[in-house]
Short mmCIF file of C-alpha atoms in Angstrom, two decimals:
data_model
loop_
_atom_site.label_atom_id
_atom_site.label_comp_id
_atom_site.label_asym_id
_atom_site.label_seq_id
_atom_site.Cartn_x
_atom_site.Cartn_y
_atom_site.Cartn_z
CA MET J 209 86.47 113.67 65.66
CA LYS J 210 89.42 112.95 67.88
CA LYS J 211 90.75 114.65 70.92
CA ARG J 212 94.16 114.13 72.51
CA LYS J 213 94.86 115.19 76.04
CA PHE J 214 98.26 115.23 77.68
CA ARG J 215 98.15 114.53 81.40
CA PRO J 216 101.71 114.06 82.59
CA PHE J 217 100.87 113.55 86.24
CA TRP J 218 97.69 111.53 85.87
CA SER J 219 98.89 108.77 88.20
CA TYR J 220 99.66 111.19 91.02
CA ASP J 221 95.97 111.52 91.66
CA VAL J 222 94.25 108.59 90.04
CA LEU J 223 90.87 109.35 91.61
CA LYS J 224 90.88 112.81 90.08
CA THR J 225 91.89 111.35 86.71
CA GLU J 226 89.05 108.85 86.88
CA ALA J 227 86.58 111.60 87.71
CA TRP J 228 87.91 113.55 84.75
CA LEU J 229 87.49 110.54 82.43
CA ASN J 230 83.91 110.10 83.64
CA SER J 231 83.14 113.74 83.00
CA MET J 232 84.59 113.41 79.49
CA ALA J 233 82.36 110.40 78.87
CA SER J 234 79.33 112.31 80.07
CA LYS J 235 80.14 114.92 77.40
CA GLY J 236 80.26 112.26 74.73
CA TRP J 237 84.02 111.73 74.56
CA VAL J 238 84.74 108.03 74.43
CA LEU J 239 88.14 106.93 75.68
CA THR J 240 89.78 104.89 72.92
CA LYS J 241 93.41 104.64 73.93
CA ILE J 242 95.87 105.65 76.58
CA HIS J 243 99.52 105.93 75.64
CA PHE J 244 100.82 105.40 79.15
CA SER J 245 104.44 105.95 78.17
CA ARG J 246 103.61 109.36 76.70
CA ARG J 247 100.87 110.10 79.25
CA LEU J 248 98.49 110.73 76.36
CA PHE J 249 94.74 110.13 76.54
CA VAL J 250 92.90 109.73 73.22
CA PHE J 251 89.16 110.31 72.94
CA GLU J 252 86.69 109.98 70.09
CA LYS J 253 83.35 111.72 69.74
CA GLY J 254 80.60 109.21 70.40
CA GLU J 255 77.48 108.67 72.42
CA VAL J 256 77.00 110.33 75.78
CA ARG J 257 77.41 107.82 78.62
CA ASN J 258 77.48 107.76 82.36
CA THR J 259 80.50 105.72 83.31
CA ASP J 260 82.31 104.62 86.42
CA LEU J 261 85.82 104.11 85.09
CA LYS J 262 88.65 102.62 87.09
CA ILE J 263 92.29 102.61 86.08
CA ILE J 264 93.90 99.53 87.56
CA TYR J 265 97.64 99.06 87.80
CA ASP J 266 98.88 95.52 87.82
CA LYS J 267 102.42 94.69 86.84
CA ASN J 268 101.66 90.99 86.60
CA THR J 269 98.97 90.92 83.95
CA PHE J 270 98.24 92.29 80.54
CA GLY J 271 94.66 93.42 80.73
CA ALA J 272 92.03 92.42 83.22
CA PRO J 273 92.17 88.91 84.72
CA GLU J 274 89.85 86.25 83.28
CA MET J 275 87.51 86.40 86.25
CA ILE J 276 86.84 90.08 85.67
CA LYS J 277 86.37 89.63 81.94
CA GLU J 278 83.80 86.92 82.53
CA ASP J 279 81.95 89.00 85.09
CA THR J 280 79.07 90.89 83.51
CA SER J 281 79.22 93.69 86.06
CA PHE J 282 82.45 94.93 84.46
CA GLU J 283 83.40 96.01 81.00
CA GLU J 284 87.03 96.14 79.99
CA VAL J 285 87.48 99.45 78.20
CA LEU J 286 91.10 99.04 77.27
CA ALA J 287 94.18 97.07 78.21
CA GLU J 288 97.80 98.10 78.06
CA LYS J 289 101.00 96.79 79.55
CA HIS J 290 100.73 97.01 83.37
CA TYR J 291 97.41 98.88 83.21
CA TYR J 292 93.80 98.25 82.30
CA VAL J 293 90.72 100.42 82.40
CA LEU J 294 87.43 99.01 83.65
CA ASN J 295 83.95 100.40 83.48
CA VAL J 296 81.97 99.29 86.50
CA LEU J 297 78.48 98.63 85.11
CA ASP J 298 76.99 97.24 88.26
CA SER J 299 77.98 99.20 91.33
CA THR J 300 76.31 96.62 93.56
CA SER J 301 78.82 94.02 92.38
CA GLU J 302 80.29 91.91 95.17
CA TYR J 303 83.91 92.67 94.35
CA ILE J 304 85.79 95.38 92.55
CA PRO J 305 89.49 95.50 91.72
CA SER J 306 91.34 97.70 94.16
CA HIS J 307 93.79 100.55 93.69
CA GLU J 308 96.08 98.97 96.24
CA LYS J 309 98.94 98.25 93.84
CA LEU J 310 98.94 101.77 92.47
CA LEU J 311 98.93 103.11 96.01
CA SER J 312 101.84 100.91 96.94
CA ARG J 313 103.72 102.10 93.85
CA ASN J 314 102.99 105.75 94.64
CA GLN J 315 104.14 105.27 98.21
CA LYS J 316 107.40 103.79 96.97
CA ILE J 317 107.95 106.74 94.61
CA LYS J 318 107.23 109.20 97.40
CA TYR J 319 109.66 107.43 99.70
CA VAL J 320 112.52 107.39 97.18
CA VAL J 321 111.95 111.01 96.12
CA GLY J 322 111.77 112.09 99.76
CA LEU J 323 115.03 110.31 100.52
CA ILE J 324 116.84 111.97 97.61
CA LEU J 325 115.45 115.35 98.64
CA LEU J 326 116.61 114.83 102.21
CA ILE J 327 120.12 113.88 101.12
CA ASN J 328 120.23 116.93 98.84
CA ILE J 329 119.06 119.26 101.57
CA MET J 330 121.66 117.89 103.94
CA MET J 331 124.39 118.19 101.34
CA THR J 332 123.55 121.82 100.66
CA MET J 333 122.98 122.67 104.30
CA PHE J 334 126.44 121.65 105.53
CA PRO J 335 128.50 123.85 103.20
CA MET J 336 126.12 126.72 103.91
CA LEU J 337 126.55 126.26 107.64
CA ILE J 338 130.31 126.13 107.31
CA ILE J 339 130.33 129.30 105.22
CA THR J 340 128.08 131.05 107.74
CA PHE J 341 130.41 130.04 110.58
CA ALA J 342 133.40 131.19 108.57
CA ILE J 343 131.80 134.56 107.98
CA ILE J 344 130.74 135.03 111.59
CA PHE J 345 133.84 133.72 113.37
CA GLY J 346 136.45 134.01 110.65
CA GLU J 347 138.44 137.04 109.78
CA GLY J 348 136.29 137.82 106.86
CA ILE J 349 136.71 136.77 103.31
CA THR J 350 137.63 139.17 100.59
CA PHE J 351 137.23 138.40 96.98
CA GLU J 352 139.68 140.00 94.64
CA SER J 353 139.57 139.69 90.96
CA THR J 354 142.61 140.45 88.94
CA GLU J 355 141.05 139.48 85.67
CA VAL J 356 139.86 142.22 83.48
CA MET J 357 136.70 141.54 81.57
CA GLU J 358 137.15 141.86 77.91
CA SER J 359 134.58 144.06 76.35
CA SER J 360 134.86 142.59 72.90
CA PRO J 361 131.55 141.44 71.34
CA TYR J 362 130.62 137.80 71.73
CA THR J 363 131.15 135.46 68.84
CA LEU J 364 128.27 133.36 67.54
CA GLY J 365 129.77 130.25 69.07
CA GLU J 366 129.88 131.83 72.51
CA ILE J 367 126.25 132.89 72.23
CA VAL J 368 125.19 129.34 71.31
CA VAL J 369 127.16 127.89 74.21
CA GLY J 370 125.64 130.53 76.46
CA ILE J 371 122.10 129.63 75.42
CA ILE J 372 122.80 125.93 75.92
CA GLN J 373 124.14 126.72 79.38
CA ILE J 374 121.01 128.67 80.25
CA PHE J 375 118.87 125.74 79.14
CA LEU J 376 120.97 123.31 81.12
CA TYR J 377 120.62 125.56 84.14
CA LEU J 378 116.84 125.75 83.73
CA PHE J 379 116.74 121.98 83.23
CA SER J 380 118.70 121.41 86.40
CA LEU J 381 116.19 123.58 88.24
CA MET J 382 113.32 121.53 86.83
CA ILE J 383 114.41 118.31 88.51
CA PRO J 384 114.23 119.55 92.11
CA THR J 385 110.99 121.36 91.31
CA TRP J 386 109.54 118.14 89.94
CA MET J 387 110.74 116.25 92.99
CA ILE J 388 109.20 118.68 95.45
CA TYR J 389 105.95 118.67 93.49
CA THR J 390 105.93 114.87 93.38
CA TYR J 391 106.60 114.56 97.07
CA PHE J 392 103.82 116.85 98.24
CA LYS J 393 101.30 115.92 95.56
CA LEU J 394 101.71 112.20 96.27
CA GLY J 395 101.54 112.82 99.99
CA LYS J 396 98.16 114.44 99.55
CA SER J 397 96.64 112.04 97.05
CA ASN J 398 97.97 108.93 98.79
CA LYS J 399 95.96 109.89 101.83
CA ARG J 400 92.80 109.95 99.74
CA LEU J 401 93.76 106.71 98.05
CA ILE J 402 94.39 105.04 101.39
CA LYS J 403 90.84 105.90 102.38
CA GLU J 404 89.58 104.69 99.02
CA CYS J 405 91.35 101.40 99.58
CA GLY J 406 89.24 100.98 102.69
CA VAL J 407 91.88 101.66 105.24
CA ASN J 408 90.73 103.25 108.37
CA LEU J 409 94.07 103.52 110.09
CA ASP J 410 92.53 105.23 113.07
CA VAL J 411 95.94 106.30 114.27
CA LYS J 412 97.14 109.64 115.53
CA PHE J 413 100.87 109.79 114.79
CA THR J 414 101.77 106.49 116.43
CA THR J 415 98.95 106.04 118.94
CA PRO J 416 95.71 104.34 117.95
CA ASN J 417 92.72 106.62 118.49
CA ASN J 418 90.98 104.21 120.85
CA LYS J 419 93.96 104.52 123.20
CA ILE J 420 93.72 108.29 123.43
CA SER J 421 91.51 109.69 126.10
CA SER J 422 90.46 113.32 126.24
CA LYS J 423 92.92 115.82 127.70
CA GLU J 424 90.94 116.32 130.91
CA GLU J 425 90.58 112.61 131.45
CA TRP J 426 94.27 112.08 130.86
CA LYS J 427 95.15 114.85 133.32
CA GLU J 428 92.92 113.33 135.94
CA MET J 429 94.46 109.91 135.40
CA LYS J 430 97.92 111.34 135.78
CA LYS J 431 96.90 112.97 139.06
CA SER J 432 95.44 109.79 140.52
CA ASN J 433 98.10 107.35 141.65
CA LYS J 434 96.65 104.57 139.56
CA LEU J 435 98.84 105.42 136.60
CA VAL J 436 102.35 104.01 136.42
CA ARG J 437 104.83 105.24 133.87
CA LYS J 438 107.84 103.16 132.86
CA ILE J 439 110.52 104.42 130.53
CA LYS J 440 112.41 102.05 128.26
CA ILE J 441 114.99 103.21 125.78
CA GLY J 442 116.12 101.25 122.77
CA TRP J 443 113.77 98.38 123.56
CA PHE J 444 113.11 97.68 119.90
CA TYR J 445 116.55 96.14 119.52
CA SER J 446 115.36 93.16 121.52
CA PRO J 447 111.60 92.94 120.92
CA ASP J 448 111.18 89.52 122.51
CA LYS J 449 112.46 90.83 125.85
CA ILE J 450 110.03 93.73 125.91
CA GLU J 451 107.21 91.31 125.09
CA ALA J 452 108.15 89.18 128.07
CA TRP J 453 108.45 92.26 130.29
CA LEU J 454 105.00 93.53 129.28
CA GLU J 455 103.48 90.10 129.86
CA GLY J 456 105.12 89.98 133.29
CA MET J 457 103.73 93.42 134.16
CA GLU J 458 100.23 92.25 133.19
CA LYS J 459 100.62 89.18 135.41
CA LYS J 460 101.48 91.52 138.28
CA GLY J 461 98.31 93.48 137.61
CA PHE J 462 99.74 96.37 135.66
CA ASN J 463 97.54 96.72 132.58
CA LEU J 464 99.10 98.52 129.64
CA LEU J 465 97.01 101.54 128.72
CA ARG J 466 99.03 103.20 126.02
CA MET J 467 102.50 104.15 124.91
CA SER J 468 104.05 107.55 124.36
CA LYS J 469 104.34 109.04 120.90
CA LEU J 470 107.95 108.00 120.38
CA GLY J 471 107.32 104.65 121.99
CA ASN J 472 109.84 105.04 124.79
CA SER J 473 107.44 105.14 127.70
CA PHE J 474 104.69 102.77 128.72
CA TYR J 475 101.67 103.84 130.76
CA PHE J 476 100.15 101.18 132.99
CA GLU J 477 97.03 101.23 135.07
CA LYS J 478 96.95 99.35 138.35
CA GLY J 479 94.27 96.75 137.80
CA ILE J 480 93.81 93.01 137.91
CA PRO J 481 96.40 90.39 136.91
CA ARG J 482 95.69 89.19 133.38
CA ASN J 483 97.05 86.81 130.81
CA VAL J 484 98.06 88.95 127.86
CA LYS J 485 100.22 87.93 124.94
CA TYR J 486 102.22 90.78 123.45
CA HIS J 487 103.84 90.85 120.06
CA VAL J 488 106.23 93.45 118.67
CA ASP J 489 105.97 93.29 114.91
CA TYR J 490 108.25 94.76 112.29
CA GLN J 491 106.39 95.08 109.03
CA ASN J 492 106.37 97.38 106.04
CA LYS J 493 102.70 98.12 105.91
CA ASN J 494 102.57 99.19 102.32
CA ASP J 495 99.43 97.19 101.98
CA HIS J 496 96.73 97.88 104.39
CA ASP J 497 95.07 94.62 105.14
CA TYR J 498 97.67 94.29 107.88
CA PHE J 499 95.57 96.10 110.48
CA ASN J 500 92.34 94.40 109.46
CA ILE J 501 93.62 90.83 109.69
CA ASN J 502 95.29 91.38 113.04
CA LYS J 503 92.40 93.26 114.60
CA GLU J 504 89.89 90.66 113.45
CA SER J 505 92.10 87.95 114.89
CA GLY J 506 91.66 89.60 118.27
CA TRP J 507 94.85 91.65 118.50
CA ASP J 508 94.67 95.09 120.04
CA LEU J 509 97.02 97.73 118.66
CA PHE J 510 99.02 99.83 121.12
CA PHE J 511 101.62 101.47 118.97
CA THR J 512 102.48 101.70 115.30
CA SER J 513 104.88 103.85 113.36
CA VAL J 514 103.84 104.08 109.78
CA THR J 515 107.20 104.76 108.20
CA ARG J 516 109.08 102.34 106.05
CA PHE J 517 112.23 102.61 108.04
CA PHE J 518 111.04 102.35 111.61
CA ALA J 519 108.09 100.05 111.05
CA PHE J 520 107.27 98.75 114.51
CA SER J 521 103.83 97.87 115.81
CA VAL J 522 102.95 96.65 119.29
CA TRP J 523 100.03 94.25 119.52
CA GLY J 524 98.43 92.65 122.55
CA GLN J 525 95.74 90.05 123.12
CA VAL J 526 94.05 88.97 126.35
CA TYR J 527 93.54 85.21 126.67
CA ASP J 528 92.26 82.58 129.06
CA GLU J 529 93.94 79.28 128.33
CA GLN J 530 95.06 79.03 124.73
CA MET J 531 97.85 81.54 124.16
CA PRO J 532 97.45 83.28 120.81
CA THR J 533 100.41 83.33 118.42
CA PHE J 534 101.20 85.93 115.84
CA TYR J 535 103.43 83.76 113.70
CA THR J 536 102.27 80.18 113.76
CA ASP J 537 104.82 78.64 111.44
CA LYS J 538 108.58 78.47 111.77
CA GLU J 539 109.27 79.94 108.38
CA THR J 540 107.46 83.24 108.84
CA LYS J 541 108.65 83.62 112.43
CA ILE J 542 112.32 83.28 111.52
CA LYS J 543 111.84 85.42 108.43
CA HIS J 544 110.35 88.21 110.52
CA ALA J 545 113.28 88.21 112.95
CA LYS J 546 115.73 88.04 110.07
CA ARG J 547 114.20 91.00 108.28
CA LEU J 548 114.23 93.04 111.46
CA ALA J 549 117.87 92.19 112.12
CA ILE J 550 118.99 92.81 108.56
CA SER J 551 117.22 96.14 108.11
CA PHE J 552 119.01 97.55 111.15
CA THR J 553 122.44 95.97 110.86
CA ILE J 554 122.66 96.97 107.21
CA TRP J 555 123.18 100.60 108.19
CA MET J 556 124.36 100.28 111.79
CA ILE J 557 127.51 98.29 110.98
CA PRO J 558 128.70 100.84 108.38
CA MET J 559 127.92 103.65 110.85
CA ALA J 560 129.95 101.98 113.59
CA ILE J 561 132.87 101.47 111.20
CA LEU J 562 132.59 105.07 110.00
CA TYR J 563 132.79 106.47 113.52
CA ILE J 564 135.64 104.19 114.53
CA GLY J 565 137.48 105.32 111.41
CA LEU J 566 136.80 108.98 112.16
CA SER J 567 138.09 108.73 115.69
CA ILE J 568 141.23 106.90 114.54
CA LEU J 569 141.73 109.66 111.99
CA TYR J 570 141.50 112.27 114.74
CA PHE J 571 143.86 110.44 117.09
CA THR J 572 146.49 109.94 114.43
CA SER J 573 146.28 113.57 113.41
CA PHE J 574 148.03 114.48 116.64
CA THR J 575 151.66 114.43 115.63
CA SER J 576 152.98 112.75 118.75
CA PHE J 577 151.74 111.75 122.15
CA ASP J 578 154.34 113.91 123.86
CA GLU J 579 152.55 116.98 122.71
CA LEU J 580 149.25 115.56 123.73
CA ASP J 581 147.75 117.19 126.73
CA PHE J 582 145.07 114.89 128.08
CA SER J 583 143.06 117.74 129.42
CA SER J 584 142.99 119.12 125.92
CA TRP J 585 139.55 119.76 124.50
CA LEU J 586 140.87 118.32 121.24
CA LEU J 587 140.29 114.89 122.72
CA PHE J 588 136.60 115.56 123.09
CA THR J 589 135.68 114.92 119.46
CA PRO J 590 137.39 111.56 118.93
CA ILE J 591 136.10 110.28 122.27
CA MET J 592 132.58 111.28 121.33
CA PHE J 593 133.04 109.45 118.04
CA LEU J 594 134.18 106.35 119.89
CA ILE J 595 131.15 106.48 122.16
CA VAL J 596 128.82 106.72 119.16
CA ALA J 597 130.63 103.81 117.50
CA LEU J 598 130.27 101.79 120.68
CA GLU J 599 126.57 102.54 120.84
CA TYR J 600 126.01 101.36 117.27
CA SER J 601 128.00 98.21 117.99
CA ILE J 602 125.90 97.44 121.07
CA PHE J 603 122.66 97.91 119.14
CA THR J 604 123.94 95.69 116.34
CA TYR J 605 125.02 93.05 118.82
CA ARG J 606 121.65 93.13 120.57
CA ILE J 607 119.64 92.80 117.39
CA ILE J 608 121.77 89.93 116.09
CA ARG J 609 121.42 88.22 119.46
CA TYR J 610 117.64 88.65 119.15
CA TYR J 611 117.66 86.92 115.77
CA PHE J 612 119.58 83.95 117.11
CA ARG J 613 117.33 83.70 120.17
CA ILE J 614 114.27 83.51 117.91
CA LYS J 615 115.97 81.00 115.64
CA LYS J 616 116.88 78.83 118.61
CA SER J 617 113.40 79.05 120.13
CA VAL J 618 111.82 77.83 116.90
CA VAL J 619 114.02 74.87 116.03
CA MET Y 125 106.28 73.23 84.15
CA ASN Y 126 106.30 76.93 84.75
CA LYS Y 127 109.65 77.97 86.19
CA LYS Y 128 108.01 80.42 88.55
CA LEU Y 129 105.94 77.64 90.04
CA ALA Y 130 108.82 75.22 90.45
CA SER Y 131 110.28 77.26 93.29
CA TRP Y 132 107.00 76.98 95.22
CA ILE Y 133 106.78 73.20 95.10
CA PRO Y 134 106.37 71.62 97.58
CA LEU Y 135 104.19 74.20 99.29
CA SER Y 136 104.40 74.71 103.03
CA GLU Y 137 101.32 73.55 104.89
CA THR Y 138 100.33 77.18 105.53
CA ALA Y 139 100.67 78.19 101.90
CA TYR Y 140 98.85 75.07 100.71
CA TYR Y 141 95.87 75.66 102.97
CA ILE Y 142 95.67 79.31 101.96
CA LEU Y 143 95.41 78.38 98.29
CA LEU Y 144 93.04 75.52 99.09
CA SER Y 145 90.69 77.83 100.98
CA LEU Y 146 90.37 80.27 98.10
CA ASN Y 147 87.71 78.36 96.16
CA ILE Y 148 85.76 81.58 96.57
CA PRO Y 149 87.17 85.06 97.25
CA ARG Y 150 87.81 85.52 100.98
CA HIS Y 151 89.02 88.13 103.47
CA GLY Y 152 92.26 87.55 105.32
CA TYR Y 153 90.47 86.66 108.51
CA GLY Y 154 87.97 84.61 106.48
CA ILE Y 155 90.88 82.41 105.37
CA ILE Y 156 91.94 81.84 108.97
CA LYS Y 157 88.42 80.85 110.00
CA TYR Y 158 87.85 78.64 106.97
CA VAL Y 159 91.12 76.76 107.40
CA GLU Y 160 90.29 76.19 111.06
CA GLU Y 161 86.90 74.81 110.06
CA LEU Y 162 88.27 72.69 107.23
CA THR Y 163 90.94 71.08 109.41
CA LYS Y 164 88.58 70.81 112.38
CA GLY Y 165 90.77 73.02 114.50
CA ARG Y 166 94.04 71.24 113.67
CA ILE Y 167 95.44 74.36 112.01
CA VAL Y 168 94.79 77.81 113.41
CA LEU Y 169 96.91 80.22 111.39
CA GLY Y 170 98.36 83.28 113.09
CA SER Y 171 97.47 86.62 111.58
CA GLY Y 172 101.11 87.55 111.05
CA THR Y 173 101.75 84.29 109.25
CA ILE Y 174 98.74 84.80 106.97
CA TYR Y 175 99.71 88.37 106.19
CA THR Y 176 103.32 87.53 105.36
CA THR Y 177 102.45 84.50 103.23
CA ILE Y 178 99.72 86.31 101.32
CA GLY Y 179 102.12 89.19 100.67
CA LYS Y 180 104.61 86.79 99.16
CA MET Y 181 101.91 85.16 97.04
CA LYS Y 182 100.66 88.50 95.79
CA LYS Y 183 104.14 89.37 94.63
CA ALA Y 184 104.39 86.06 92.80
CA ASN Y 185 101.03 86.69 91.14
CA LEU Y 186 99.40 83.63 92.70
CA ILE Y 187 96.76 85.74 94.38
CA MET Y 188 95.05 88.96 93.41
CA VAL Y 189 93.39 91.63 95.45
CA PHE Y 190 89.85 92.92 95.26
CA GLN Y 191 87.64 95.05 97.43
CA ASP Y 192 84.23 94.13 98.67
CA LYS Y 193 81.31 96.48 99.19
CA LYS Y 194 82.66 97.61 102.54
CA ARG Y 195 85.99 98.30 100.81
CA LYS Y 196 87.66 95.51 102.65
CA THR Y 197 90.44 93.60 100.97
CA VAL Y 198 89.42 90.29 99.41
CA TYR Y 199 91.79 87.71 97.96
CA GLU Y 200 91.23 85.51 94.96
CA LEU Y 201 93.34 82.99 93.08
CA THR Y 202 94.88 83.98 89.78
CA THR Y 203 95.16 81.52 86.88
CA LEU Y 204 98.75 80.92 87.92
CA GLY Y 205 97.68 80.31 91.51
CA ARG Y 206 95.09 77.81 90.38
CA GLU Y 207 97.69 76.04 88.24
CA LEU Y 208 99.98 75.72 91.26
CA LEU Y 209 97.16 74.43 93.44
CA GLU Y 210 96.27 71.76 90.86
CA LEU Y 211 99.89 70.62 90.66
CA GLU Y 212 100.07 70.40 94.44
CA ILE Y 213 96.79 68.53 94.75
CA ALA Y 214 98.03 65.96 92.23
CA ARG Y 215 101.32 65.61 94.11
CA ILE Y 216 99.71 65.28 97.52
CA LYS Y 217 97.27 62.67 96.20
CA LYS Y 218 100.25 60.58 95.09
CA VAL Y 219 101.90 61.06 98.48
CA TYR Y 220 98.68 59.89 100.10
CA GLN Y 221 98.41 56.79 97.86
CA ASP Y 222 102.03 55.87 98.51
CA THR Y 223 101.51 56.35 102.21
CA LEU Y 224 98.50 54.03 102.29
CA LEU Y 225 100.31 51.38 100.28
CA GLN Y 226 103.40 51.46 102.43
CA GLU Y 227 101.43 51.64 105.66
CA GLY Y 228 99.66 48.44 104.53
CA LEU Y 229 103.01 46.72 104.07
CA TYR Y 230 104.09 47.72 107.56
CA ASN Y 231 100.89 46.35 109.04
CA GLU Y 232 101.29 43.02 107.18
CA LYS Y 233 104.80 42.69 108.55
CA GLU Y 234 103.45 43.15 112.05
CA LYS Y 235 100.90 40.36 111.54
CA VAL Y 236 103.62 37.91 110.43
#
């Protein structure tokens, strides 16, 4: 006897799918094949078994790697392109394959879907806002129709076209629905998967939990004059300078306690002068060993923003004589600075050009300078655009300068 | 030779020691400690360097990822990774032999 089950969104919550497969096995349904492209699971009636099945995604291999196949604590149930299913026979086994790659894939999907949704929302919001403004401040819009509807019965062709249009309309509704579902479902299950992958991020928004004191304590600290708050804006465009500044503060006896949520203020406690090495790191943490390796190497986390776009972390380490280094070889050090510079300039340069273009467009739209009254409020918009363009240019300049400073310091 | 591997040869010292240390599955920090031990403190890899290099190797399928009992990430060589390491060991052995030979010639010249 065979059973076929269609599970279109099985990968959105792989832990749930695995639990479902195990429950099927405990009812005597043996998994014989998965058609991943059709999201179809095929079972056959067989003996009742207690299983611990794991679906592993790995783009690089077909089926489980040799080492797993040779290991008697695993049994390869089936292998397909990019995926294989393992039954963990011995749960005390030293090592098990991790879901990390699937998690990373799901995070990528969530990111792309979220971006498309955001763009769509913005694109629908602007016309709606303009219409609302037009209705409120405009003289009112009247719609007049001069066409007279014909009351003749529809022909067969028109009905068919009409039905196709309805289907197309429904289909076009399905895509945003799917996207919203994907975004929220993945958001939820990724959190569980992150835990499953052994990541204890221990972070509240951007502040590590060990840096957060209770509200009362924090209030008391703020009252006492031990606490010093320094505000820095846009420091992440020259990370090496902020590192040096923090190290200098420590040498003066200002010990960094924590940073604010958005990372623009630094709270210091007046203490003893220390030798601390700081490192501002820019890293897409789509795999989670990042925190483990750094923490075990003695680095203390002060700030981290876990988004793909603004992926800064601030690490510090107290030392006696030997100064610790985050990047010990030239190659990775330069690469890090390069990635940081590129990921910002890639959108800041177009933005600067866009705003310069917009302001030029505004200026030239004034027919002649004779008519131009410099007190005119019309000038406000293009000047604002110029200021924004200037800001983007300064940021770009600073980040490129940072890259060359790092490059020079290494060679 | 595998085309994928050709772009990796010669390996950087960091990358070479990472592969060399993976005779058994190890944690990221375990690699740092082992390399330090193996080289008697000559090479102490930074955590950022290890993380970046391992990330690159994972993408190239030289290394694969497991979890240990405490759900911590463990790295192990793939068959491709082992192939690359063997090629590099053979190459570095030749470099070493050539070095010894040539060093001998230099020393003889000094004696004369």
